[in-house]
PDB file of C-alpha atoms in Angstrom:
ATOM      1  CA  UNK R 652      62.823  71.901  72.282  1.00 88.00           C
ATOM      2  CA  UNK R 653      64.495  71.700  68.675  1.00 91.00           C
ATOM      3  CA  UNK R 654      61.887  68.986  67.614  1.00 92.00           C
ATOM      4  CA  UNK R 655      58.911  71.065  69.543  1.00 92.00           C
ATOM      5  CA  UNK R 656      60.178  74.115  67.100  1.00 91.00           C
ATOM      6  CA  UNK R 657      60.077  72.124  64.266  1.00 94.00           C
ATOM      7  CA  UNK R 658      56.214  71.206  63.982  1.00 94.00           C
ATOM      8  CA  UNK R 659      55.601  74.622  65.191  1.00 94.00           C
ATOM      9  CA  UNK R 660      57.119  75.899  61.991  1.00 94.00           C
ATOM     10  CA  UNK R 661      55.609  73.060  60.136  1.00 94.00           C
ATOM     11  CA  UNK R 662      52.048  73.734  61.344  1.00 94.00           C
ATOM     12  CA  UNK R 663      52.349  77.763  60.823  1.00 94.00           C
ATOM     13  CA  UNK R 664      52.003  77.993  64.859  1.00 96.00           C
ATOM     14  CA  UNK R 665      53.739  80.347  67.302  1.00 95.00           C
ATOM     15  CA  UNK R 666      54.263  81.059  71.380  1.00 96.00           C
ATOM     16  CA  UNK R 667      52.836  83.312  72.808  1.00 96.00           C
ATOM     17  CA  UNK R 668      54.164  84.251  76.912  1.00 96.00           C
ATOM     18  CA  UNK R 669      52.629  85.288  79.365  1.00 95.00           C
ATOM     19  CA  UNK R 670      54.984  88.691  79.331  1.00 94.00           C
ATOM     20  CA  UNK R 671      54.010  89.193  75.516  1.00 93.00           C
ATOM     21  CA  UNK R 672      52.369  92.513  74.658  1.00 89.00           C
ATOM     22  CA  UNK R 673      49.560  90.253  72.677  1.00 89.00           C
ATOM     23  CA  UNK R 674      49.107  87.947  75.568  1.00 95.00           C
ATOM     24  CA  UNK R 675      45.286  87.791  76.261  1.00 96.00           C
ATOM     25  CA  UNK R 676      44.792  90.799  78.847  1.00 95.00           C
ATOM     26  CA  UNK R 677      41.787  88.934  80.556  1.00 96.00           C
ATOM     27  CA  UNK R 678      44.028  85.873  80.765  1.00 97.00           C
ATOM     28  CA  UNK R 679      46.570  87.492  82.639  1.00 95.00           C
ATOM     29  CA  UNK R 680      43.904  87.985  85.676  1.00 94.00           C
ATOM     30  CA  UNK R 681      43.039  84.391  86.710  1.00 96.00           C
ATOM     31  CA  UNK R 682      45.186  82.942  89.489  1.00 94.00           C
ATOM     32  CA  UNK R 683      47.133  80.381  87.333  1.00 94.00           C
ATOM     33  CA  UNK R 684      47.681  82.098  83.766  1.00 96.00           C
ATOM     34  CA  UNK R 685      49.681  79.723  81.406  1.00 97.00           C
ATOM     35  CA  UNK R 686      53.433  80.602  81.126  1.00 96.00           C
ATOM     36  CA  UNK R 687      53.145  79.830  77.347  1.00 96.00           C
ATOM     37  CA  UNK R 688      50.317  79.641  74.821  1.00 97.00           C
ATOM     38  CA  UNK R 689      50.958  77.423  71.801  1.00 98.00           C
ATOM     39  CA  UNK R 690      48.564  79.271  68.777  1.00 97.00           C
ATOM     40  CA  UNK R 691      47.564  78.891  65.574  1.00 97.00           C
ATOM     41  CA  UNK R 692      45.435  81.347  64.140  1.00 97.00           C
ATOM     42  CA  UNK R 693      45.613  85.138  65.719  1.00 94.00           C
ATOM     43  CA  UNK R 694      44.819  85.966  69.400  1.00 94.00           C
ATOM     44  CA  UNK R 695      43.818  89.710  70.067  1.00 91.00           C
ATOM     45  CA  UNK R 696      44.990  91.082  73.234  1.00 85.00           C
ATOM     46  CA  UNK R 697      41.518  92.697  74.277  1.00 89.00           C
ATOM     47  CA  UNK R 698      38.482  91.093  73.323  1.00 93.00           C
ATOM     48  CA  UNK R 699      35.133  90.743  74.488  1.00 97.00           C
ATOM     49  CA  UNK R 700      34.279  87.016  74.526  1.00 98.00           C
ATOM     50  CA  UNK R 701      31.667  84.424  76.033  1.00 98.00           C
ATOM     51  CA  UNK R 702      32.527  80.393  76.476  1.00 98.00           C
ATOM     52  CA  UNK R 703      29.856  78.170  75.649  1.00 98.00           C
ATOM     53  CA  UNK R 704      30.107  74.601  76.722  1.00 98.00           C
ATOM     54  CA  UNK R 705      28.022  71.632  77.285  1.00 98.00           C
ATOM     55  CA  UNK R 706      27.864  67.950  76.695  1.00 97.00           C
ATOM     56  CA  UNK R 707      29.798  65.504  74.243  1.00 96.00           C
ATOM     57  CA  UNK R 708      25.927  64.061  73.669  1.00 96.00           C
ATOM     58  CA  UNK R 709      23.733  66.695  73.296  1.00 97.00           C
ATOM     59  CA  UNK R 710      19.719  66.703  72.479  1.00 96.00           C
ATOM     60  CA  UNK R 711      18.392  68.387  69.476  1.00 97.00           C
ATOM     61  CA  UNK R 712      17.289  70.896  71.772  1.00 97.00           C
ATOM     62  CA  UNK R 713      20.747  71.547  72.906  1.00 97.00           C
ATOM     63  CA  UNK R 714      22.429  71.666  69.929  1.00 98.00           C
ATOM     64  CA  UNK R 715      19.737  74.505  68.556  1.00 97.00           C
ATOM     65  CA  UNK R 716      20.573  76.552  71.740  1.00 97.00           C
ATOM     66  CA  UNK R 717      24.200  76.854  71.380  1.00 98.00           C
ATOM     67  CA  UNK R 718      24.039  77.094  67.711  1.00 98.00           C
ATOM     68  CA  UNK R 719      21.115  80.228  68.326  1.00 98.00           C
ATOM     69  CA  UNK R 720      23.448  81.602  71.630  1.00 98.00           C
ATOM     70  CA  UNK R 721      26.570  81.238  69.553  1.00 98.00           C
ATOM     71  CA  UNK R 722      24.742  82.993  66.056  1.00 98.00           C
ATOM     72  CA  UNK R 723      23.484  85.910  68.557  1.00 97.00           C
ATOM     73  CA  UNK R 724      26.971  86.316  70.468  1.00 98.00           C
ATOM     74  CA  UNK R 725      28.867  87.066  67.062  1.00 98.00           C
ATOM     75  CA  UNK R 726      26.277  89.265  65.306  1.00 97.00           C
ATOM     76  CA  UNK R 727      26.998  91.457  68.808  1.00 97.00           C
ATOM     77  CA  UNK R 728      31.014  91.079  67.856  1.00 97.00           C
ATOM     78  CA  UNK R 729      31.312  88.752  70.812  1.00 98.00           C
ATOM     79  CA  UNK R 730      33.471  86.090  70.158  1.00 98.00           C
ATOM     80  CA  UNK R 731      32.914  82.336  71.071  1.00 98.00           C
ATOM     81  CA  UNK R 732      35.216  80.410  72.959  1.00 98.00           C
ATOM     82  CA  UNK R 733      34.893  76.437  73.397  1.00 98.00           C
ATOM     83  CA  UNK R 734      36.896  73.316  73.971  1.00 97.00           C
ATOM     84  CA  UNK R 735      36.340  71.914  70.176  1.00 97.00           C
ATOM     85  CA  UNK R 736      35.032  68.504  71.692  1.00 96.00           C
ATOM     86  CA  UNK R 737      31.843  66.802  70.302  1.00 96.00           C
ATOM     87  CA  UNK R 738      29.036  67.836  70.975  1.00 98.00           C
ATOM     88  CA  UNK R 739      28.098  70.938  71.832  1.00 98.00           C
ATOM     89  CA  UNK R 740      31.784  72.820  71.470  1.00 98.00           C
ATOM     90  CA  UNK R 741      31.664  71.580  68.124  1.00 98.00           C
ATOM     91  CA  UNK R 742      28.178  73.095  67.193  1.00 98.00           C
ATOM     92  CA  UNK R 743      28.916  76.431  68.643  1.00 98.00           C
ATOM     93  CA  UNK R 744      32.195  76.477  67.039  1.00 98.00           C
ATOM     94  CA  UNK R 745      30.730  75.622  63.715  1.00 98.00           C
ATOM     95  CA  UNK R 746      27.738  78.351  64.437  1.00 98.00           C
ATOM     96  CA  UNK R 747      30.582  81.277  64.947  1.00 98.00           C
ATOM     97  CA  UNK R 748      31.759  80.597  61.714  1.00 98.00           C
ATOM     98  CA  UNK R 749      28.762  79.737  59.900  1.00 98.00           C
ATOM     99  CA  UNK R 750      27.638  83.808  60.788  1.00 98.00           C
ATOM    100  CA  UNK R 751      30.793  84.990  60.078  1.00 97.00           C
ATOM    101  CA  UNK R 752      32.447  85.735  63.700  1.00 97.00           C
ATOM    102  CA  UNK R 753      35.324  84.681  65.533  1.00 98.00           C
ATOM    103  CA  UNK R 754      35.540  81.857  67.659  1.00 98.00           C
ATOM    104  CA  UNK R 755      38.759  80.452  69.894  1.00 98.00           C
ATOM    105  CA  UNK R 756      38.701  76.489  70.425  1.00 98.00           C
ATOM    106  CA  UNK R 757      41.059  75.596  73.332  1.00 98.00           C
ATOM    107  CA  UNK R 758      42.792  72.196  73.479  1.00 98.00           C
ATOM    108  CA  UNK R 759      43.448  70.068  75.681  1.00 97.00           C
ATOM    109  CA  UNK R 760      46.167  68.162  73.931  1.00 98.00           C
ATOM    110  CA  UNK R 761      49.058  69.272  71.877  1.00 97.00           C
ATOM    111  CA  UNK R 762      48.581  71.911  69.246  1.00 97.00           C
ATOM    112  CA  UNK R 763      49.582  69.087  66.350  1.00 97.00           C
ATOM    113  CA  UNK R 764      47.178  66.279  67.458  1.00 96.00           C
ATOM    114  CA  UNK R 765      43.403  66.373  66.212  1.00 95.00           C
ATOM    115  CA  UNK R 766      41.111  66.087  68.516  1.00 94.00           C
ATOM    116  CA  UNK R 767      38.327  64.249  67.897  1.00 94.00           C
ATOM    117  CA  UNK R 768      39.554  63.639  64.453  1.00 95.00           C
ATOM    118  CA  UNK R 769      36.819  64.485  62.966  1.00 96.00           C
ATOM    119  CA  UNK R 770      36.988  67.911  63.927  1.00 97.00           C
ATOM    120  CA  UNK R 771      40.167  68.211  61.607  1.00 96.00           C
ATOM    121  CA  UNK R 772      38.578  70.801  59.122  1.00 97.00           C
ATOM    122  CA  UNK R 773      37.217  72.975  61.770  1.00 98.00           C
ATOM    123  CA  UNK R 774      40.305  73.203  63.484  1.00 98.00           C
ATOM    124  CA  UNK R 775      41.394  74.528  59.959  1.00 97.00           C
ATOM    125  CA  UNK R 776      38.615  76.537  59.690  1.00 98.00           C
ATOM    126  CA  UNK R 777      38.789  78.402  63.229  1.00 98.00           C
ATOM    127  CA  UNK R 778      42.805  79.000  62.607  1.00 97.00           C
ATOM    128  CA  UNK R 779      41.511  81.332  59.628  1.00 96.00           C
ATOM    129  CA  UNK R 780      38.591  83.010  61.730  1.00 96.00           C
ATOM    130  CA  UNK R 781      40.243  83.169  65.194  1.00 97.00           C
ATOM    131  CA  UNK R 782      42.386  81.192  67.016  1.00 98.00           C
ATOM    132  CA  UNK R 783      43.181  77.327  67.855  1.00 98.00           C
ATOM    133  CA  UNK R 784      45.317  77.387  71.682  1.00 98.00           C
ATOM    134  CA  UNK R 785      47.006  75.202  73.940  1.00 98.00           C
ATOM    135  CA  UNK R 786      49.240  75.220  76.842  1.00 98.00           C
ATOM    136  CA  UNK R 787      50.552  71.533  76.211  1.00 98.00           C
ATOM    137  CA  UNK R 788      53.720  71.068  74.570  1.00 96.00           C
ATOM    138  CA  UNK R 789      53.534  69.786  71.099  1.00 96.00           C
ATOM    139  CA  UNK R 790      52.735  65.701  70.855  1.00 95.00           C
ATOM    140  CA  UNK R 791      50.991  66.042  74.223  1.00 96.00           C
ATOM    141  CA  UNK R 792      48.063  63.751  74.036  1.00 96.00           C
ATOM    142  CA  UNK R 793      44.375  63.891  75.168  1.00 95.00           C
ATOM    143  CA  UNK R 794      44.916  62.187  78.520  1.00 94.00           C
ATOM    144  CA  UNK R 795      41.939  63.359  80.932  1.00 91.00           C
ATOM    145  CA  UNK R 796      43.907  64.953  83.271  1.00 92.00           C
ATOM    146  CA  UNK R 797      44.476  67.539  80.266  1.00 95.00           C
ATOM    147  CA  UNK R 798      41.000  69.032  80.122  1.00 94.00           C
ATOM    148  CA  UNK R 799      40.579  69.874  83.771  1.00 91.00           C
ATOM    149  CA  UNK R 800      43.723  72.175  83.342  1.00 94.00           C
ATOM    150  CA  UNK R 801      42.248  73.054  79.770  1.00 97.00           C
ATOM    151  CA  UNK R 802      38.923  74.242  81.090  1.00 97.00           C
ATOM    152  CA  UNK R 803      40.288  77.001  83.078  1.00 98.00           C
ATOM    153  CA  UNK R 804      41.805  78.603  80.030  1.00 98.00           C
ATOM    154  CA  UNK R 805      38.499  78.081  78.253  1.00 98.00           C
ATOM    155  CA  UNK R 806      36.706  80.519  81.030  1.00 98.00           C
ATOM    156  CA  UNK R 807      39.948  82.982  82.016  1.00 98.00           C
ATOM    157  CA  UNK R 808      39.522  83.932  77.946  1.00 98.00           C
ATOM    158  CA  UNK R 809      36.002  84.753  78.415  1.00 98.00           C
ATOM    159  CA  UNK R 810      34.301  87.595  80.023  1.00 98.00           C
ATOM    160  CA  UNK R 811      31.193  85.081  80.730  1.00 98.00           C
ATOM    161  CA  UNK R 812      30.380  81.681  80.566  1.00 98.00           C
ATOM    162  CA  UNK R 813      27.073  79.406  79.293  1.00 98.00           C
ATOM    163  CA  UNK R 814      26.481  76.139  80.307  1.00 98.00           C
ATOM    164  CA  UNK R 815      24.319  74.527  77.574  1.00 97.00           C
ATOM    165  CA  UNK R 816      22.947  70.774  78.920  1.00 97.00           C
ATOM    166  CA  UNK R 817      25.684  68.973  81.067  1.00 97.00           C
ATOM    167  CA  UNK R 818      25.309  66.743  84.295  1.00 95.00           C
ATOM    168  CA  UNK R 819      26.428  67.724  87.775  1.00 94.00           C
ATOM    169  CA  UNK R 820      29.856  65.554  87.614  1.00 93.00           C
ATOM    170  CA  UNK R 821      30.887  66.964  83.926  1.00 95.00           C
ATOM    171  CA  UNK R 822      34.095  69.019  82.964  1.00 95.00           C
ATOM    172  CA  UNK R 823      31.128  71.860  81.747  1.00 97.00           C
ATOM    173  CA  UNK R 824      30.659  72.283  85.634  1.00 97.00           C
ATOM    174  CA  UNK R 825      34.400  72.392  86.328  1.00 97.00           C
ATOM    175  CA  UNK R 826      34.668  75.152  83.865  1.00 98.00           C
ATOM    176  CA  UNK R 827      31.758  77.042  85.828  1.00 98.00           C
ATOM    177  CA  UNK R 828      33.395  76.430  89.228  1.00 97.00           C
ATOM    178  CA  UNK R 829      36.500  77.955  87.298  1.00 97.00           C
ATOM    179  CA  UNK R 830      34.642  80.951  85.950  1.00 98.00           C
ATOM    180  CA  UNK R 831      33.228  81.807  89.471  1.00 97.00           C
ATOM    181  CA  UNK R 832      36.838  81.389  90.971  1.00 97.00           C
ATOM    182  CA  UNK R 833      37.985  83.874  88.306  1.00 97.00           C
ATOM    183  CA  UNK R 834      35.140  86.262  88.916  1.00 97.00           C
ATOM    184  CA  UNK R 835      33.245  85.812  85.898  1.00 98.00           C
ATOM    185  CA  UNK R 836      29.719  85.519  84.911  1.00 98.00           C
ATOM    186  CA  UNK R 837      27.869  82.007  84.478  1.00 98.00           C
ATOM    187  CA  UNK R 838      24.923  81.837  82.741  1.00 98.00           C
ATOM    188  CA  UNK R 839      22.818  78.597  82.468  1.00 98.00           C
ATOM    189  CA  UNK R 840      20.300  77.034  79.805  1.00 98.00           C
ATOM    190  CA  UNK R 841      17.087  75.378  81.573  1.00 98.00           C
ATOM    191  CA  UNK R 842      16.222  72.233  80.380  1.00 96.00           C
ATOM    192  CA  UNK R 843      13.954  69.601  80.351  1.00 94.00           C
ATOM    193  CA  UNK R 844      13.789  68.457  83.926  1.00 93.00           C
ATOM    194  CA  UNK R 845      13.499  64.662  83.080  1.00 92.00           C
ATOM    195  CA  UNK R 846      16.773  64.701  81.205  1.00 93.00           C
ATOM    196  CA  UNK R 847      19.950  64.432  83.212  1.00 93.00           C
ATOM    197  CA  UNK R 848      21.795  66.857  80.853  1.00 95.00           C
ATOM    198  CA  UNK R 849      19.496  69.639  82.570  1.00 97.00           C
ATOM    199  CA  UNK R 850      20.570  68.450  86.045  1.00 97.00           C
ATOM    200  CA  UNK R 851      23.817  70.599  85.702  1.00 98.00           C
ATOM    201  CA  UNK R 852      22.593  73.792  83.919  1.00 98.00           C
ATOM    202  CA  UNK R 853      19.480  73.240  86.699  1.00 98.00           C
ATOM    203  CA  UNK R 854      22.256  73.202  89.854  1.00 98.00           C
ATOM    204  CA  UNK R 855      23.873  76.072  88.750  1.00 98.00           C
ATOM    205  CA  UNK R 856      20.947  77.890  88.255  1.00 98.00           C
ATOM    206  CA  UNK R 857      19.765  77.485  92.024  1.00 97.00           C
ATOM    207  CA  UNK R 858      23.094  78.263  93.122  1.00 96.00           C
ATOM    208  CA  UNK R 859      22.932  81.719  91.559  1.00 97.00           C
ATOM    209  CA  UNK R 860      23.608  81.484  87.557  1.00 98.00           C
ATOM    210  CA  UNK R 861      22.247  83.696  84.798  1.00 98.00           C
ATOM    211  CA  UNK R 862      19.208  81.810  83.713  1.00 98.00           C
ATOM    212  CA  UNK R 863      19.241  82.263  79.975  1.00 97.00           C
ATOM    213  CA  UNK R 864      15.625  83.050  78.474  1.00 91.00           C
ATOM    214  CA  UNK R 865      16.554  84.413  75.321  1.00 84.00           C
TER     215      UNK R 865
END
């Protein structure tokens, strides 16, 4: 514990517990909110937020849609939440920052771990214009199982979730499933019917998700 505290101190990070006044109100609504959140940057107790998730290997169309949706959201003073992964996540974080808005990145590892490594500068930008958060203790590696738990926090911090390009068996669809369980709105961007990256959003639309047209 002392080692964790020292790591947090060096990073300028802090811990928010479920019982603190600055713990996000919307996250308390889910059935298993994390008891602890390790935070760099600044969380707000009550803020309108939308999660944007999608494949790590997007098409140009997917990237363009993620960026445009993020820009339009922050213009309406809505915070963009995503998972700091390659592809769609990175695109929407960058677009939100470029537009001068707030964004929250949710990690599937310790707050002291940069993953993916190429997002080191992005993480520092988010810290200055939003927050980077995780429920995992410092030095926790980005194991695959952690991302399943991470996904419920992305949806838990959001009033709604938008899925942009994702396979049926992807983490983005898991995030959408969490959103449904948490009584959040789910939206999906339709895509090329010949692309497997469209299978996830099209499945969600058939299940009743909001079809994103603008």
